[in-house]
Amino acid sequence: MQKPCQCGDTMTMKLRTVIYSGKVEIDNVPIFSCDSCSKSEVIPEVKSDLTGLISQLGSEPNKQTFLFNECNEWADLLVEAKVTKQLPSDATMQELMKGRINALLDMYLLAQSLDDKEWLEDVKKRLEQLSRRPLHT
């Protein structure tokens, strides 16, 4: 998973820990990083969820650790892909995404049949995360 950097080199996707306010560690945040110029940026597909999590913490958070992949489907897919490969290919990500969408749709139908509105909203949110534009490769 790569994208061009402004310096002309290539940025590669890595899972990193983001430290917020010197107290909160947010592990498994997917970022693009350039080895040449040291520029780093959170991948666009997860940025709004990361900023949402940070805003929920407030300006004076307690010391704590989060696994970002537990609240973001893209990050979870990347963690899953990393288990088997250092840098997941486009084909690997597409296959993982297809399987995850099918599993989430099955959960949605089950939650709907149980009339579990909270679960329906959670599954809907996760499907919306995966419907964002595809990751760079």
Coordinates of N, CA and C in Angstrom, one line a residue:
M1 N 0.8 -1.1 0.0 CA 0.0 0.0 0.0 C 0.9 1.2 0.0
Q2 N 0.8 1.9 -1.1 CA 1.8 3.1 -1.3 C 1.0 4.2 -1.9
K3 N 1.7 5.4 -1.9 CA 1.2 6.6 -2.6 C 2.4 7.5 -2.8
P4 N 2.4 8.3 -3.8 CA 3.5 9.2 -4.0 C 3.6 10.3 -2.9
C5 N 4.8 10.7 -2.6 CA 5.1 11.7 -1.6 C 5.4 13.0 -2.3
Q6 N 5.2 14.1 -1.7 CA 5.4 15.4 -2.3 C 6.9 15.6 -2.6
C7 N 7.8 14.9 -1.9 CA 9.2 15.0 -2.2 C 9.6 14.2 -3.5
G8 N 8.7 13.4 -4.0 CA 9.0 12.6 -5.2 C 9.2 11.1 -4.9
D9 N 9.5 10.8 -3.7 CA 9.7 9.4 -3.3 C 8.3 8.7 -3.1
T10 N 8.3 7.6 -2.5 CA 7.0 6.8 -2.3 C 6.8 6.7 -0.8
M11 N 5.5 7.0 -0.4 CA 5.1 6.8 1.0 C 4.5 5.4 1.1
T12 N 4.9 4.7 2.1 CA 4.3 3.4 2.4 C 3.4 3.4 3.6
M13 N 2.4 2.5 3.6 CA 1.5 2.4 4.7 C 2.1 1.6 5.8
K14 N 2.0 2.1 7.0 CA 2.4 1.4 8.2 C 1.4 1.6 9.3
L15 N 1.4 0.7 10.2 CA 0.5 0.8 11.4 C 1.4 1.3 12.5
R16 N 0.9 2.5 13.1 CA 1.7 3.2 14.1 C 0.9 3.5 15.3
T17 N 1.6 3.9 16.3 CA 0.9 4.4 17.6 C 0.9 5.9 17.5
V18 N -0.3 6.5 17.7 CA -0.5 7.9 17.8 C -0.6 8.2 19.3
I19 N 0.2 9.2 19.7 CA 0.1 9.7 21.1 C -0.7 11.0 21.1
Y20 N -1.7 11.0 21.9 CA -2.5 12.2 22.1 C -2.3 12.8 23.5
S21 N -2.0 14.1 23.5 CA -1.9 14.8 24.8 C -0.9 14.2 25.7
G22 N 0.1 13.5 25.2 CA 1.1 12.9 26.0 C 0.6 11.8 27.0
K23 N -0.7 11.5 26.9 CA -1.2 10.5 27.8 C -1.9 9.3 27.2
V24 N -2.5 9.5 26.0 CA -3.3 8.5 25.4 C -2.5 7.9 24.2
E25 N -2.4 6.6 24.2 CA -1.8 5.8 23.1 C -2.9 5.2 22.3
I26 N -2.9 5.5 21.0 CA -3.9 4.9 20.1 C -3.1 4.0 19.1
D27 N -3.1 2.7 19.3 CA -2.3 1.8 18.6 C -3.0 1.4 17.3
N28 N -2.3 0.9 16.3 CA -2.7 0.4 15.0 C -3.4 1.4 14.2
V29 N -2.9 2.6 14.2 CA -3.4 3.7 13.3 C -2.7 3.6 12.0
P30 N -3.4 3.4 10.8 CA -2.7 3.3 9.5 C -2.3 4.7 9.1
I31 N -1.0 4.8 8.7 CA -0.5 6.1 8.2 C 0.3 5.8 7.0
F32 N 0.5 6.8 6.2 CA 1.5 6.8 5.1 C 2.7 7.5 5.6
S33 N 3.9 6.9 5.4 CA 5.1 7.4 5.9 C 6.2 7.4 4.7
C34 N 7.0 8.5 4.6 CA 8.0 8.6 3.6 C 9.4 8.4 4.3
D35 N 10.2 7.5 3.9 CA 11.5 7.3 4.5 C 12.5 8.4 4.1
S36 N 12.3 9.0 3.0 CA 13.2 10.0 2.5 C 13.1 11.3 3.2
C37 N 11.9 11.8 3.4 CA 11.7 13.2 4.0 C 11.0 13.1 5.3
S38 N 10.7 11.9 5.8 CA 10.1 11.7 7.1 C 8.7 12.2 7.3
K39 N 8.0 12.6 6.2 CA 6.6 13.1 6.2 C 5.7 11.9 6.6
S40 N 4.7 12.1 7.4 CA 3.8 11.1 7.8 C 2.4 11.7 7.7
E41 N 1.4 10.9 7.3 CA 0.0 11.4 7.3 C -0.9 10.2 7.6
V42 N -2.0 10.5 8.3 CA -3.0 9.4 8.5 C -3.7 9.2 7.2
I43 N -4.0 7.9 6.9 CA -4.6 7.6 5.7 C -6.0 8.2 5.7
P44 N -6.5 8.8 4.5 CA -7.7 9.5 4.5 C -9.0 8.6 4.9
E45 N -8.9 7.4 4.7 CA -10.1 6.5 5.0 C -10.4 6.4 6.5
V46 N -9.4 6.7 7.3 CA -9.6 6.6 8.8 C -9.5 7.9 9.5
K47 N -9.1 9.0 8.8 CA -8.9 10.2 9.5 C -10.1 10.8 10.3
S48 N -11.3 10.7 9.7 CA -12.4 11.2 10.4 C -12.7 10.4 11.7
D49 N -12.5 9.1 11.7 CA -12.8 8.3 12.9 C -11.7 8.6 13.9
L50 N -10.5 8.8 13.5 CA -9.4 9.1 14.5 C -9.7 10.5 15.1
T51 N -10.0 11.5 14.3 CA -10.3 12.8 14.9 C -11.6 12.7 15.8
G52 N -12.5 11.9 15.4 CA -13.7 11.7 16.3 C -13.4 11.1 17.6
L53 N -12.5 10.1 17.6 CA -12.1 9.4 18.9 C -11.3 10.5 19.7
I54 N -10.4 11.2 19.1 CA -9.6 12.2 19.9 C -10.6 13.3 20.5
S55 N -11.6 13.7 19.7 CA -12.5 14.7 20.2 C -13.3 14.2 21.4
Q56 N -13.6 12.9 21.4 CA -14.3 12.3 22.5 C -13.5 12.3 23.8
L57 N -12.2 12.3 23.7 CA -11.3 12.2 24.8 C -11.2 13.5 25.6
G58 N -11.4 14.6 24.9 CA -11.4 15.9 25.5 C -9.9 16.5 25.6
S59 N -9.8 17.6 26.2 CA -8.5 18.3 26.2 C -7.6 17.8 27.4
E60 N -8.2 17.2 28.4 CA -7.5 16.6 29.6 C -7.8 15.2 29.8
P61 N -7.4 14.3 28.9 CA -7.7 12.9 29.0 C -6.9 12.2 30.1
N62 N -7.5 11.1 30.6 CA -6.7 10.2 31.5 C -5.8 9.4 30.7
K63 N -4.7 8.9 31.4 CA -3.8 8.0 30.7 C -4.5 6.7 30.3
Q64 N -4.4 6.3 29.0 CA -5.1 5.1 28.6 C -4.6 4.7 27.2
T65 N -4.9 3.5 26.8 CA -4.5 3.0 25.5 C -5.7 2.4 24.8
F66 N -5.8 2.7 23.5 CA -6.8 2.2 22.6 C -6.2 1.4 21.4
L67 N -7.0 0.4 21.0 CA -6.6 -0.3 19.8 C -7.6 0.3 18.7
F68 N -7.0 1.1 17.8 CA -7.8 1.8 16.8 C -8.6 0.8 15.9
N69 N -8.0 -0.3 15.7 CA -8.6 -1.3 14.8 C -9.9 -1.9 15.5
E70 N -10.1 -1.6 16.7 CA -11.4 -2.1 17.4 C -12.6 -1.1 17.1
C71 N -12.2 0.1 16.6 CA -13.3 1.0 16.3 C -13.3 1.5 14.8
N72 N -12.4 0.9 14.0 CA -12.4 1.3 12.6 C -12.2 0.0 11.7
E73 N -13.1 -0.2 10.8 CA -13.0 -1.4 9.9 C -11.8 -1.4 9.0
W74 N -11.4 -0.2 8.5 CA -10.2 -0.2 7.6 C -9.0 -0.6 8.4
A75 N -8.8 -0.1 9.6 CA -7.6 -0.4 10.4 C -7.7 -1.9 10.8
D76 N -8.9 -2.4 11.0 CA -9.0 -3.8 11.4 C -8.6 -4.7 10.2
L77 N -9.0 -4.3 9.0 CA -8.6 -5.1 7.8 C -7.1 -5.1 7.6
L78 N -6.5 -3.9 7.9 CA -5.0 -3.8 7.7 C -4.3 -4.6 8.7
V79 N -4.8 -4.6 9.9 CA -4.1 -5.4 11.0 C -4.3 -6.9 10.6
E80 N -5.4 -7.3 10.1 CA -5.6 -8.7 9.7 C -4.7 -9.0 8.5
A81 N -4.6 -8.1 7.6 CA -3.7 -8.4 6.4 C -2.2 -8.5 6.8
K82 N -1.9 -7.7 7.8 CA -0.5 -7.6 8.3 C -0.1 -8.9 9.0
V83 N -1.0 -9.7 9.5 CA -0.7 -10.9 10.1 C 0.0 -11.9 9.2
T84 N -0.4 -11.8 7.9 CA 0.2 -12.8 6.9 C 1.2 -12.1 6.0
K85 N 1.2 -10.8 5.8 CA 2.1 -10.2 4.9 C 2.6 -8.8 5.6
Q86 N 3.8 -8.5 5.3 CA 4.3 -7.2 5.8 C 3.6 -6.0 5.1
L87 N 3.4 -6.1 3.8 CA 2.8 -5.0 3.1 C 1.6 -5.6 2.2
P88 N 0.4 -5.5 2.7 CA -0.7 -6.2 1.9 C -0.9 -5.7 0.5
S89 N -1.1 -6.6 -0.4 CA -1.4 -6.2 -1.8 C -2.8 -5.7 -2.0
D90 N -3.1 -5.1 -3.1 CA -4.4 -4.7 -3.4 C -5.4 -5.9 -3.5
A91 N -4.9 -7.0 -4.1 CA -5.8 -8.2 -4.2 C -6.1 -8.7 -2.8
T92 N -5.1 -8.7 -1.9 CA -5.4 -9.2 -0.5 C -6.4 -8.3 0.2
M93 N -6.2 -7.0 0.0 CA -7.2 -6.1 0.7 C -8.6 -6.2 0.1
Q94 N -8.7 -6.4 -1.2 CA -10.0 -6.5 -1.8 C -10.7 -7.8 -1.3
E95 N -9.9 -8.8 -1.2 CA -10.5 -10.1 -0.7 C -10.9 -10.0 0.7
L96 N -10.1 -9.4 1.5 CA -10.5 -9.2 2.9 C -11.7 -8.3 3.1
M97 N -11.7 -7.2 2.3 CA -12.8 -6.3 2.3 C -14.1 -7.0 1.9
K98 N -14.1 -7.8 0.9 CA -15.3 -8.5 0.4 C -15.8 -9.4 1.5
G99 N -14.9 -10.2 2.1 CA -15.3 -11.1 3.2 C -15.9 -10.3 4.4
R100 N -15.3 -9.2 4.7 CA -15.8 -8.4 5.9 C -17.1 -7.8 5.6
I101 N -17.3 -7.3 4.4 CA -18.6 -6.8 4.0 C -19.7 -7.8 4.1
N102 N -19.4 -9.0 3.6 CA -20.4 -10.1 3.6 C -20.7 -10.5 5.1
A103 N -19.7 -10.5 5.9 CA -19.9 -10.8 7.4 C -20.8 -9.8 8.0
L104 N -20.5 -8.5 7.7 CA -21.2 -7.4 8.3 C -22.7 -7.4 7.8
L105 N -22.9 -7.7 6.5 CA -24.3 -7.8 6.0 C -25.0 -8.9 6.7
D106 N -24.4 -10.1 7.0 CA -25.0 -11.1 7.7 C -25.4 -10.7 9.1
M107 N -24.5 -10.0 9.8 CA -24.8 -9.4 11.1 C -25.9 -8.4 11.1
Y108 N -26.0 -7.6 10.0 CA -27.0 -6.6 9.9 C -28.4 -7.3 9.8
L109 N -28.5 -8.4 9.0 CA -29.7 -9.2 8.9 C -30.1 -9.8 10.2
L110 N -29.1 -10.3 10.9 CA -29.4 -10.9 12.2 C -29.9 -9.8 13.2
A111 N -29.2 -8.7 13.3 CA -29.6 -7.6 14.2 C -31.0 -7.1 13.8
Q112 N -31.3 -7.0 12.5 CA -32.6 -6.6 12.0 C -33.7 -7.6 12.5
S113 N -33.4 -8.9 12.4 CA -34.4 -9.9 12.7 C -34.6 -9.9 14.3
L114 N -33.6 -9.5 15.0 CA -33.8 -9.4 16.5 C -34.3 -8.0 16.9
D115 N -34.5 -7.1 16.0 CA -34.9 -5.7 16.2 C -34.0 -5.1 17.3
D116 N -32.7 -5.3 17.1 CA -31.7 -4.7 18.0 C -31.1 -3.4 17.3
K117 N -31.8 -2.3 17.7 CA -31.4 -1.0 17.0 C -30.0 -0.6 17.3
E118 N -29.5 -0.8 18.5 CA -28.1 -0.4 18.8 C -27.1 -1.2 17.9
W119 N -27.3 -2.5 17.8 CA -26.5 -3.3 17.0 C -26.6 -2.9 15.5
L120 N -27.8 -2.6 15.1 CA -28.0 -2.2 13.7 C -27.2 -0.9 13.4
E121 N -27.2 0.0 14.3 CA -26.4 1.3 14.1 C -24.9 1.0 14.1
D122 N -24.5 0.1 14.9 CA -23.0 -0.2 15.0 C -22.6 -0.9 13.6
V123 N -23.4 -1.8 13.2 CA -23.1 -2.5 11.9 C -23.1 -1.5 10.7
K124 N -24.2 -0.7 10.8 CA -24.3 0.4 9.7 C -23.1 1.3 9.7
K125 N -22.6 1.7 10.8 CA -21.4 2.5 10.9 C -20.2 1.8 10.3
R126 N -20.0 0.5 10.6 CA -18.9 -0.2 10.1 C -19.0 -0.4 8.6
L127 N -20.2 -0.6 8.1 CA -20.3 -0.7 6.6 C -20.0 0.6 6.0
E128 N -20.4 1.7 6.6 CA -20.1 3.1 6.1 C -18.6 3.3 6.0
Q129 N -17.9 2.8 7.1 CA -16.4 3.0 7.1 C -15.8 2.3 5.9
L130 N -16.3 1.1 5.5 CA -15.8 0.4 4.4 C -16.2 0.9 3.1
S131 N -17.3 1.7 3.0 CA -17.8 2.3 1.8 C -17.0 3.5 1.3
R132 N -16.2 4.0 2.2 CA -15.3 5.2 1.8 C -14.4 4.8 0.7
R133 N -13.9 5.7 0.0 CA -13.1 5.4 -1.2 C -12.0 4.4 -0.9
P134 N -11.6 3.6 -1.8 CA -10.7 2.5 -1.6 C -9.3 3.1 -1.2
L135 N -8.6 2.2 -0.5 CA -7.2 2.6 -0.1 C -6.3 2.7 -1.3
H136 N -5.3 3.5 -1.1 CA -4.2 3.7 -2.2 C -3.4 2.4 -2.3
T137 N -3.0 2.1 -3.5 CA -2.1 1.0 -3.7 C -1.0 1.4 -4.6

